[in-house]
């Protein structure tokens, strides 16, 4: 069957321009700093986020892990939102590999409340507590439905962290989606973070890779950790070339994906108002709530799949993500599948 795939923006396949860039890529041994295409991608990434330097890594998970390894010693604490990708979906790496003590703080909207954070930061002092070293902010927040942390909130978090000698790491897997929603730039957001990871392999459409950026001293430490976890790559210019195409205009696809998500959300709400509040959809993720259809919850994703539509379901929330391969026709197919599934319950 020919499926419409709403599961994630990670399913995007490289564009023709990316394939051409891959074929023409100049390469070298990236782990020795010899790959000109990787070097150019790292330079461009640092420029876009307004940091001194960046390092190219195979995945967002590795970028986040390397950030934690570079900022935190075993037994020190990191603060994370309790539905954060780094906490729930990266194999426990921050504890299992970096030895960090995790302090989850709940924010159902995905936007950390600076007052909640101020209440749990632990500074120097007693030697029986895990000292807080790092706050991780996820912007946009995946599980909360692609929600965006406003610049003012980022600023408050950064201010209170700096006052306590704590560092902010931004999990910006979908950083450019956040920037588009804020009508701002990636650099404006990253001004309020010490380090940032963003992915070229999601809505930006490149096949592989993420960039971790920060100041020169941080990136020097990070490069050692990348080698430690096996992320040192050789002729990685092959994939970096596609990343460079993605970073030509990293905002354009996000703008289009957000419009598509808006149409999808409005269509779902027209089928049944309980499914989604369109005004709450900020970027390219639409969380469709099935609370009004408990009998459907165990089967919803399966029923949609039978109708050629793939979504990711977790409990009573079905996630629809818009991306390069989701056009008007795909949205129509998705909506028709949902309407049909609801009608037959
Ligand atoms: C918010 C967020 N952070 C990090 C990652 C990890 O990226 P990767 O799949 O490249 O490891 C993801 C992946 O979906 C994500 O959504």
mmCIF file of C-alpha atoms and ligand atoms in Angstrom:
data_model
loop_
_atom_site.group_PDB
_atom_site.id
_atom_site.type_symbol
_atom_site.label_atom_id
_atom_site.label_comp_id
_atom_site.label_asym_id
_atom_site.label_seq_id
_atom_site.Cartn_x
_atom_site.Cartn_y
_atom_site.Cartn_z
ATOM 1 C CA UNK A 1 0.000 0.000 0.000
ATOM 2 C CA UNK A 2 1.066 3.572 -0.637
ATOM 3 C CA UNK A 3 1.143 5.087 2.856
ATOM 4 C CA UNK A 4 0.866 8.699 3.948
ATOM 5 C CA UNK A 5 3.439 8.883 6.740
ATOM 6 C CA UNK A 6 2.656 11.323 9.558
ATOM 7 C CA UNK A 7 4.747 9.462 12.151
ATOM 8 C CA UNK A 8 7.644 11.903 12.184
ATOM 9 C CA UNK A 9 9.627 14.422 10.173
ATOM 10 C CA UNK A 10 12.518 11.939 10.493
ATOM 11 C CA UNK A 11 10.959 9.944 7.625
ATOM 12 C CA UNK A 12 11.878 12.636 5.091
ATOM 13 C CA UNK A 13 14.039 11.484 2.203
ATOM 14 C CA UNK A 14 16.796 13.670 0.729
ATOM 15 C CA UNK A 15 15.902 16.151 -2.018
ATOM 16 C CA UNK A 16 17.317 16.006 -5.562
ATOM 17 C CA UNK A 17 19.606 18.933 -4.646
ATOM 18 C CA UNK A 18 20.900 16.946 -1.663
ATOM 19 C CA UNK A 19 21.563 13.880 -3.814
ATOM 20 C CA UNK A 20 23.491 16.028 -6.283
ATOM 21 C CA UNK A 21 25.510 17.615 -3.450
ATOM 22 C CA UNK A 22 26.245 14.161 -2.014
ATOM 23 C CA UNK A 23 27.524 12.975 -5.400
ATOM 24 C CA UNK A 24 29.780 16.006 -5.762
ATOM 25 C CA UNK A 25 30.981 16.219 -2.139
ATOM 26 C CA UNK A 26 34.650 16.827 -1.469
ATOM 27 C CA UNK A 27 35.613 14.555 1.422
ATOM 28 C CA UNK A 28 38.485 13.755 3.754
ATOM 29 C CA UNK A 29 39.036 12.130 7.134
ATOM 30 C CA UNK A 30 36.583 14.071 9.277
ATOM 31 C CA UNK A 31 37.878 12.643 12.561
ATOM 32 C CA UNK A 32 41.243 14.284 11.732
ATOM 33 C CA UNK A 33 39.557 17.564 10.773
ATOM 34 C CA UNK A 34 40.373 16.911 7.109
ATOM 35 C CA UNK A 35 36.904 16.815 5.573
ATOM 36 C CA UNK A 36 36.239 20.212 3.949
ATOM 37 C CA UNK A 37 32.501 19.584 3.627
ATOM 38 C CA UNK A 38 32.118 18.690 7.313
ATOM 39 C CA UNK A 39 34.244 21.703 8.250
ATOM 40 C CA UNK A 40 32.014 23.956 6.155
ATOM 41 C CA UNK A 41 28.847 22.464 7.674
ATOM 42 C CA UNK A 42 30.201 23.057 11.187
ATOM 43 C CA UNK A 43 31.126 26.653 10.289
ATOM 44 C CA UNK A 44 27.674 27.322 8.804
ATOM 45 C CA UNK A 45 25.918 25.732 11.792
ATOM 46 C CA UNK A 46 27.867 27.840 14.292
ATOM 47 C CA UNK A 47 27.066 30.963 12.275
ATOM 48 C CA UNK A 48 23.333 30.179 12.179
ATOM 49 C CA UNK A 49 23.072 29.677 15.929
ATOM 50 C CA UNK A 50 25.446 32.525 16.809
ATOM 51 C CA UNK A 51 28.067 30.368 18.575
ATOM 52 C CA UNK A 52 31.852 30.208 18.171
ATOM 53 C CA UNK A 53 32.025 26.621 16.934
ATOM 54 C CA UNK A 54 30.090 23.450 16.210
ATOM 55 C CA UNK A 55 30.746 19.735 15.837
ATOM 56 C CA UNK A 56 28.900 17.395 13.449
ATOM 57 C CA UNK A 57 27.587 14.201 15.067
ATOM 58 C CA UNK A 58 25.594 11.274 13.670
ATOM 59 C CA UNK A 59 22.414 11.861 15.701
ATOM 60 C CA UNK A 60 20.569 14.218 17.997
ATOM 61 C CA UNK A 61 20.808 11.656 20.769
ATOM 62 C CA UNK A 62 24.602 11.657 20.486
ATOM 63 C CA UNK A 63 24.682 15.469 20.391
ATOM 64 C CA UNK A 64 22.672 15.680 23.609
ATOM 65 C CA UNK A 65 24.750 12.964 25.285
ATOM 66 C CA UNK A 66 28.009 14.667 24.322
ATOM 67 C CA UNK A 67 26.663 17.947 25.722
ATOM 68 C CA UNK A 68 25.872 16.287 29.047
ATOM 69 C CA UNK A 69 29.239 14.465 29.125
ATOM 70 C CA UNK A 70 30.983 17.781 28.449
ATOM 71 C CA UNK A 71 29.103 19.783 31.091
ATOM 72 C CA UNK A 72 28.450 17.339 33.928
ATOM 73 C CA UNK A 73 30.498 14.940 36.072
ATOM 74 C CA UNK A 74 28.966 11.705 37.383
ATOM 75 C CA UNK A 75 26.790 12.362 40.419
ATOM 76 C CA UNK A 76 25.939 15.914 39.394
ATOM 77 C CA UNK A 77 22.389 16.916 38.611
ATOM 78 C CA UNK A 78 20.658 17.942 35.434
ATOM 79 C CA UNK A 79 17.156 19.387 35.340
ATOM 80 C CA UNK A 80 14.867 18.229 32.540
ATOM 81 C CA UNK A 81 11.184 18.564 31.714
ATOM 82 C CA UNK A 82 9.553 15.261 32.671
ATOM 83 C CA UNK A 83 8.395 14.458 29.117
ATOM 84 C CA UNK A 84 11.670 15.626 27.543
ATOM 85 C CA UNK A 85 13.163 13.532 24.762
ATOM 86 C CA UNK A 86 16.489 13.420 26.636
ATOM 87 C CA UNK A 87 14.716 11.930 29.666
ATOM 88 C CA UNK A 88 12.246 9.548 28.021
ATOM 89 C CA UNK A 89 13.515 8.642 24.592
ATOM 90 C CA UNK A 90 17.292 8.453 24.560
ATOM 91 C CA UNK A 91 17.771 5.098 26.230
ATOM 92 C CA UNK A 92 18.541 6.596 29.641
ATOM 93 C CA UNK A 93 21.876 7.821 28.255
ATOM 94 C CA UNK A 94 22.176 10.857 30.512
ATOM 95 C CA UNK A 95 22.241 8.576 33.556
ATOM 96 C CA UNK A 96 23.474 5.328 32.037
ATOM 97 C CA UNK A 97 26.436 6.819 30.179
ATOM 98 C CA UNK A 98 27.007 10.294 31.656
ATOM 99 C CA UNK A 99 26.202 9.344 35.272
ATOM 100 C CA UNK A 100 24.011 12.405 35.763
ATOM 101 C CA UNK A 101 21.334 12.557 38.430
ATOM 102 C CA UNK A 102 18.144 13.600 36.677
ATOM 103 C CA UNK A 103 15.680 15.975 38.301
ATOM 104 C CA UNK A 104 12.488 15.946 36.204
ATOM 105 C CA UNK A 105 10.270 19.019 36.449
ATOM 106 C CA UNK A 106 6.791 18.752 34.982
ATOM 107 C CA UNK A 107 5.442 21.308 32.514
ATOM 108 C CA UNK A 108 2.477 19.885 30.557
ATOM 109 C CA UNK A 109 2.820 22.628 27.926
ATOM 110 C CA UNK A 110 6.469 21.680 27.434
ATOM 111 C CA UNK A 111 7.514 25.159 28.570
ATOM 112 C CA UNK A 112 9.503 25.086 31.806
ATOM 113 C CA UNK A 113 8.323 27.583 34.416
ATOM 114 C CA UNK A 114 11.390 29.530 35.656
ATOM 115 C CA UNK A 115 9.883 29.683 39.164
ATOM 116 C CA UNK A 116 9.671 25.870 39.278
ATOM 117 C CA UNK A 117 13.301 25.675 38.189
ATOM 118 C CA UNK A 118 14.474 28.280 40.695
ATOM 119 C CA UNK A 119 12.845 26.195 43.426
ATOM 120 C CA UNK A 120 14.877 23.064 42.667
ATOM 121 C CA UNK A 121 18.325 24.354 41.645
ATOM 122 C CA UNK A 122 20.908 23.265 44.173
ATOM 123 C CA UNK A 123 24.161 25.200 44.409
ATOM 124 C CA UNK A 124 27.432 24.687 46.254
ATOM 125 C CA UNK A 125 27.063 24.158 49.966
ATOM 126 C CA UNK A 126 26.089 20.917 51.569
ATOM 127 C CA UNK A 127 28.239 18.023 50.422
ATOM 128 C CA UNK A 128 25.352 15.544 50.689
ATOM 129 C CA UNK A 129 23.379 16.874 47.723
ATOM 130 C CA UNK A 130 23.817 16.418 43.986
ATOM 131 C CA UNK A 131 24.839 19.861 42.777
ATOM 132 C CA UNK A 132 22.849 21.166 39.807
ATOM 133 C CA UNK A 133 25.107 21.652 36.775
ATOM 134 C CA UNK A 134 22.799 21.801 33.815
ATOM 135 C CA UNK A 135 19.267 22.703 32.753
ATOM 136 C CA UNK A 136 18.083 21.201 29.483
ATOM 137 C CA UNK A 137 15.405 23.063 27.564
ATOM 138 C CA UNK A 138 13.621 21.335 24.663
ATOM 139 C CA UNK A 139 12.459 23.875 22.088
ATOM 140 C CA UNK A 140 10.288 22.893 20.276
ATOM 141 C CA UNK A 141 9.006 20.304 22.741
ATOM 142 C CA UNK A 142 8.248 17.081 20.915
ATOM 143 C CA UNK A 143 5.948 15.201 23.313
ATOM 144 C CA UNK A 144 3.972 18.315 24.248
ATOM 145 C CA UNK A 145 3.054 18.709 20.562
ATOM 146 C CA UNK A 146 5.796 20.860 19.067
ATOM 147 C CA UNK A 147 5.279 23.665 21.556
ATOM 148 C CA UNK A 148 7.623 26.637 21.651
ATOM 149 C CA UNK A 149 9.330 28.219 24.653
ATOM 150 C CA UNK A 150 9.000 32.009 24.271
ATOM 151 C CA UNK A 151 12.162 34.104 24.107
ATOM 152 C CA UNK A 152 11.274 35.873 27.372
ATOM 153 C CA UNK A 153 11.053 32.521 29.171
ATOM 154 C CA UNK A 154 14.346 31.383 27.642
ATOM 155 C CA UNK A 155 15.856 34.642 28.875
ATOM 156 C CA UNK A 156 14.538 34.181 32.419
ATOM 157 C CA UNK A 157 15.785 30.586 32.559
ATOM 158 C CA UNK A 158 19.207 31.640 31.305
ATOM 159 C CA UNK A 159 19.400 34.503 33.778
ATOM 160 C CA UNK A 160 18.570 32.376 36.780
ATOM 161 C CA UNK A 161 20.895 29.589 35.621
ATOM 162 C CA UNK A 162 23.802 32.008 35.176
ATOM 163 C CA UNK A 163 23.131 33.450 38.625
ATOM 164 C CA UNK A 164 23.450 29.963 40.111
ATOM 165 C CA UNK A 165 26.506 28.928 38.089
ATOM 166 C CA UNK A 166 24.395 26.495 36.059
ATOM 167 C CA UNK A 167 24.610 25.967 32.302
ATOM 168 C CA UNK A 168 21.697 25.827 29.829
ATOM 169 C CA UNK A 169 21.748 23.231 27.051
ATOM 170 C CA UNK A 170 19.096 23.565 24.381
ATOM 171 C CA UNK A 171 17.746 20.414 22.763
ATOM 172 C CA UNK A 172 16.827 22.214 19.574
ATOM 173 C CA UNK A 173 16.196 19.144 17.438
ATOM 174 C CA UNK A 174 13.519 21.349 15.776
ATOM 175 C CA UNK A 175 15.165 24.707 16.479
ATOM 176 C CA UNK A 176 14.197 26.287 13.162
ATOM 177 C CA UNK A 177 10.543 25.388 13.726
ATOM 178 C CA UNK A 178 10.727 27.275 17.024
ATOM 179 C CA UNK A 179 12.340 30.258 15.311
ATOM 180 C CA UNK A 180 9.651 30.376 12.619
ATOM 181 C CA UNK A 181 6.884 30.287 15.222
ATOM 182 C CA UNK A 182 8.560 33.097 17.171
ATOM 183 C CA UNK A 183 9.134 35.051 13.951
ATOM 184 C CA UNK A 184 12.709 35.196 15.119
ATOM 185 C CA UNK A 185 16.018 33.530 14.279
ATOM 186 C CA UNK A 186 17.857 30.492 15.594
ATOM 187 C CA UNK A 187 20.588 32.812 16.901
ATOM 188 C CA UNK A 188 18.019 34.880 18.847
ATOM 189 C CA UNK A 189 16.844 31.750 20.642
ATOM 190 C CA UNK A 190 20.358 30.398 21.210
ATOM 191 C CA UNK A 191 21.477 33.663 22.809
ATOM 192 C CA UNK A 192 19.674 32.280 25.858
ATOM 193 C CA UNK A 193 21.508 28.943 25.886
ATOM 194 C CA UNK A 194 25.172 28.099 26.467
ATOM 195 C CA UNK A 195 25.099 25.150 24.108
ATOM 196 C CA UNK A 196 22.636 23.869 21.525
ATOM 197 C CA UNK A 197 22.007 20.720 19.532
ATOM 198 C CA UNK A 198 19.913 20.832 16.376
ATOM 199 C CA UNK A 199 19.150 18.163 13.763
ATOM 200 C CA UNK A 200 19.439 18.398 9.993
ATOM 201 C CA UNK A 201 17.825 14.955 9.705
ATOM 202 C CA UNK A 202 14.281 15.960 10.697
ATOM 203 C CA UNK A 203 12.146 18.549 8.904
ATOM 204 C CA UNK A 204 15.257 19.924 7.207
ATOM 205 C CA UNK A 205 15.305 16.707 5.205
ATOM 206 C CA UNK A 206 18.979 15.659 5.284
ATOM 207 C CA UNK A 207 19.504 11.921 5.660
ATOM 208 C CA UNK A 208 21.859 11.965 8.663
ATOM 209 C CA UNK A 209 23.215 14.195 11.344
ATOM 210 C CA UNK A 210 23.020 16.809 14.036
ATOM 211 C CA UNK A 211 25.174 19.735 15.076
ATOM 212 C CA UNK A 212 26.267 20.567 18.602
ATOM 213 C CA UNK A 213 27.370 24.180 19.065
ATOM 214 C CA UNK A 214 28.843 26.328 21.821
ATOM 215 C CA UNK A 215 31.960 28.333 22.599
ATOM 216 C CA UNK A 216 35.415 27.206 21.464
ATOM 217 C CA UNK A 217 36.368 25.730 24.837
ATOM 218 C CA UNK A 218 33.156 23.716 25.000
ATOM 219 C CA UNK A 219 33.559 22.355 21.471
ATOM 220 C CA UNK A 220 37.145 21.315 22.248
ATOM 221 C CA UNK A 221 35.834 19.254 25.192
ATOM 222 C CA UNK A 222 32.901 18.005 23.107
ATOM 223 C CA UNK A 223 35.176 16.709 20.310
ATOM 224 C CA UNK A 224 36.972 14.476 22.834
ATOM 225 C CA UNK A 225 33.641 13.125 24.064
ATOM 226 C CA UNK A 226 32.459 12.526 20.486
ATOM 227 C CA UNK A 227 35.522 10.312 19.980
ATOM 228 C CA UNK A 228 34.860 8.623 23.315
ATOM 229 C CA UNK A 229 31.342 7.559 22.295
ATOM 230 C CA UNK A 230 32.401 6.457 18.817
ATOM 231 C CA UNK A 231 31.050 9.442 16.903
ATOM 232 C CA UNK A 232 34.308 10.249 15.116
ATOM 233 C CA UNK A 233 33.429 9.792 11.449
ATOM 234 C CA UNK A 234 35.668 9.484 8.391
ATOM 235 C CA UNK A 235 34.433 10.643 4.943
ATOM 236 C CA UNK A 236 31.345 12.168 6.541
ATOM 237 C CA UNK A 237 31.310 14.918 3.920
ATOM 238 C CA UNK A 238 29.053 12.536 2.001
ATOM 239 C CA UNK A 239 26.249 13.216 4.481
ATOM 240 C CA UNK A 240 27.399 16.686 5.556
ATOM 241 C CA UNK A 241 26.900 17.810 1.941
ATOM 242 C CA UNK A 242 23.162 17.176 2.299
ATOM 243 C CA UNK A 243 23.206 19.010 5.626
ATOM 244 C CA UNK A 244 24.722 22.043 3.919
ATOM 245 C CA UNK A 245 21.909 22.065 1.368
ATOM 246 C CA UNK A 246 19.421 21.842 4.272
ATOM 247 C CA UNK A 247 21.053 24.854 5.933
ATOM 248 C CA UNK A 248 20.838 26.957 2.766
ATOM 249 C CA UNK A 249 17.466 28.242 3.948
ATOM 250 C CA UNK A 250 16.575 26.329 7.093
ATOM 251 C CA UNK A 251 13.391 28.335 7.724
ATOM 252 C CA UNK A 252 11.532 27.809 4.440
ATOM 253 C CA UNK A 253 10.425 24.205 4.931
ATOM 254 C CA UNK A 254 9.376 24.893 8.524
ATOM 255 C CA UNK A 255 7.104 27.734 7.360
ATOM 256 C CA UNK A 256 5.428 25.445 4.862
ATOM 257 C CA UNK A 257 5.137 22.552 7.354
ATOM 258 C CA UNK A 258 3.487 24.838 9.922
ATOM 259 C CA UNK A 259 0.861 25.918 7.362
ATOM 260 C CA UNK A 260 0.166 22.270 6.550
ATOM 261 C CA UNK A 261 -0.144 21.474 10.257
ATOM 262 C CA UNK A 262 -2.632 24.332 10.621
ATOM 263 C CA UNK A 263 -4.801 22.919 7.809
ATOM 264 C CA UNK A 264 -4.599 19.437 9.319
ATOM 265 C CA UNK A 265 -5.527 20.709 12.796
ATOM 266 C CA UNK A 266 -8.486 22.690 11.463
ATOM 267 C CA UNK A 267 -9.655 19.615 9.541
ATOM 268 C CA UNK A 268 -9.400 17.369 12.599
ATOM 269 C CA UNK A 269 -11.309 19.889 14.724
ATOM 270 C CA UNK A 270 -14.011 20.027 12.037
ATOM 271 C CA UNK A 271 -14.401 16.237 12.257
ATOM 272 C CA UNK A 272 -14.722 16.454 16.031
ATOM 273 C CA UNK A 273 -13.880 19.464 18.181
ATOM 274 C CA UNK A 274 -12.512 17.254 20.959
ATOM 275 C CA UNK A 275 -9.644 15.970 18.778
ATOM 276 C CA UNK A 276 -7.533 19.104 18.716
ATOM 277 C CA UNK A 277 -7.566 22.789 19.603
ATOM 278 C CA UNK A 278 -6.149 24.317 16.398
ATOM 279 C CA UNK A 279 -4.951 27.477 18.191
ATOM 280 C CA UNK A 280 -2.645 25.294 20.312
ATOM 281 C CA UNK A 281 -0.821 23.932 17.263
ATOM 282 C CA UNK A 282 2.306 26.057 16.965
ATOM 283 C CA UNK A 283 4.666 24.182 14.666
ATOM 284 C CA UNK A 284 4.679 20.922 12.676
ATOM 285 C CA UNK A 285 3.348 18.522 15.318
ATOM 286 C CA UNK A 286 -0.371 17.951 15.833
ATOM 287 C CA UNK A 287 -1.316 15.913 18.889
ATOM 288 C CA UNK A 288 -4.754 14.442 18.263
ATOM 289 C CA UNK A 289 -6.533 13.587 21.545
ATOM 290 C CA UNK A 290 -8.790 10.562 21.684
ATOM 291 C CA UNK A 291 -10.135 11.042 25.227
ATOM 292 C CA UNK A 292 -13.709 11.341 23.890
ATOM 293 C CA UNK A 293 -13.330 7.996 22.076
ATOM 294 C CA UNK A 294 -12.003 5.569 24.723
ATOM 295 C CA UNK A 295 -13.197 2.530 22.750
ATOM 296 C CA UNK A 296 -10.974 3.642 19.850
ATOM 297 C CA UNK A 297 -7.803 4.164 21.856
ATOM 298 C CA UNK A 298 -6.460 0.590 21.596
ATOM 299 C CA UNK A 299 -6.988 0.482 17.807
ATOM 300 C CA UNK A 300 -6.791 4.011 16.388
ATOM 301 C CA UNK A 301 -3.309 3.829 14.790
ATOM 302 C CA UNK A 302 -4.081 0.333 13.459
ATOM 303 C CA UNK A 303 -7.368 1.491 11.885
ATOM 304 C CA UNK A 304 -5.608 4.430 10.244
ATOM 305 C CA UNK A 305 -2.883 2.150 8.951
ATOM 306 C CA UNK A 306 -5.526 -0.063 7.351
ATOM 307 C CA UNK A 307 -6.581 3.102 5.515
ATOM 308 C CA UNK A 308 -3.033 3.880 4.388
ATOM 309 C CA UNK A 309 -2.229 6.495 7.041
ATOM 310 C CA UNK A 310 0.620 6.129 9.528
ATOM 311 C CA UNK A 311 0.663 7.984 12.862
ATOM 312 C CA UNK A 312 2.480 7.487 16.164
ATOM 313 C CA UNK A 313 0.144 6.759 19.040
ATOM 314 C CA UNK A 314 0.959 6.866 22.716
ATOM 315 C CA UNK A 315 -2.052 6.141 24.943
ATOM 316 C CA UNK A 316 -4.875 8.468 24.007
ATOM 317 C CA UNK A 317 -2.678 10.807 21.935
ATOM 318 C CA UNK A 318 -2.039 10.187 18.236
ATOM 319 C CA UNK A 319 0.784 12.288 16.849
ATOM 320 C CA UNK A 320 0.641 13.672 13.325
ATOM 321 C CA UNK A 321 3.827 15.388 12.092
ATOM 322 C CA UNK A 322 3.874 17.438 8.894
ATOM 323 C CA UNK A 323 6.940 17.503 6.674
ATOM 324 C CA UNK A 324 8.181 17.720 3.099
ATOM 325 C CA UNK A 325 6.229 14.684 1.905
ATOM 326 C CA UNK A 326 2.919 15.826 3.388
ATOM 327 C CA UNK A 327 1.102 17.901 0.803
ATOM 328 C CA UNK A 328 -2.551 18.923 0.477
ATOM 329 C CA UNK A 329 -3.511 15.510 -0.897
ATOM 330 C CA UNK A 330 -1.807 13.745 2.007
ATOM 331 C CA UNK A 331 -3.685 15.900 4.507
ATOM 332 C CA UNK A 332 -6.958 15.071 2.755
ATOM 333 C CA UNK A 333 -6.169 11.360 2.938
ATOM 334 C CA UNK A 334 -5.286 11.685 6.629
ATOM 335 C CA UNK A 335 -8.522 13.522 7.411
ATOM 336 C CA UNK A 336 -10.646 11.080 5.397
ATOM 337 C CA UNK A 337 -9.067 8.159 7.267
ATOM 338 C CA UNK A 338 -9.779 9.768 10.650
ATOM 339 C CA UNK A 339 -13.382 10.647 9.696
ATOM 340 C CA UNK A 340 -14.019 7.108 8.443
ATOM 341 C CA UNK A 341 -12.452 5.523 11.528
ATOM 342 C CA UNK A 342 -14.556 7.664 13.884
ATOM 343 C CA UNK A 343 -17.739 6.987 11.942
ATOM 344 C CA UNK A 344 -17.301 3.235 12.228
ATOM 345 C CA UNK A 345 -16.885 3.179 16.004
HETATM 346 C C1 LIG B 1 13.345 16.774 20.756
HETATM 347 C C2 LIG B 1 14.262 15.719 20.245
HETATM 348 N N1 LIG B 1 15.519 15.685 20.688
HETATM 349 C C3 LIG B 1 16.393 14.774 20.259
HETATM 350 C C4 LIG B 1 16.031 13.823 19.333
HETATM 351 C C5 LIG B 1 17.024 12.779 18.922
HETATM 352 O O1 LIG B 1 17.410 12.851 17.603
HETATM 353 P P1 LIG B 1 17.963 11.527 16.850
HETATM 354 O O2 LIG B 1 16.760 10.741 16.472
HETATM 355 O O3 LIG B 1 18.702 12.088 15.680
HETATM 356 O O4 LIG B 1 18.848 10.805 17.797
HETATM 357 C C6 LIG B 1 14.722 13.814 18.838
HETATM 358 C C7 LIG B 1 14.310 12.804 17.832
HETATM 359 O O5 LIG B 1 13.173 12.719 17.433
HETATM 360 C C8 LIG B 1 13.804 14.788 19.312
HETATM 361 O O6 LIG B 1 12.548 14.825 18.903
#
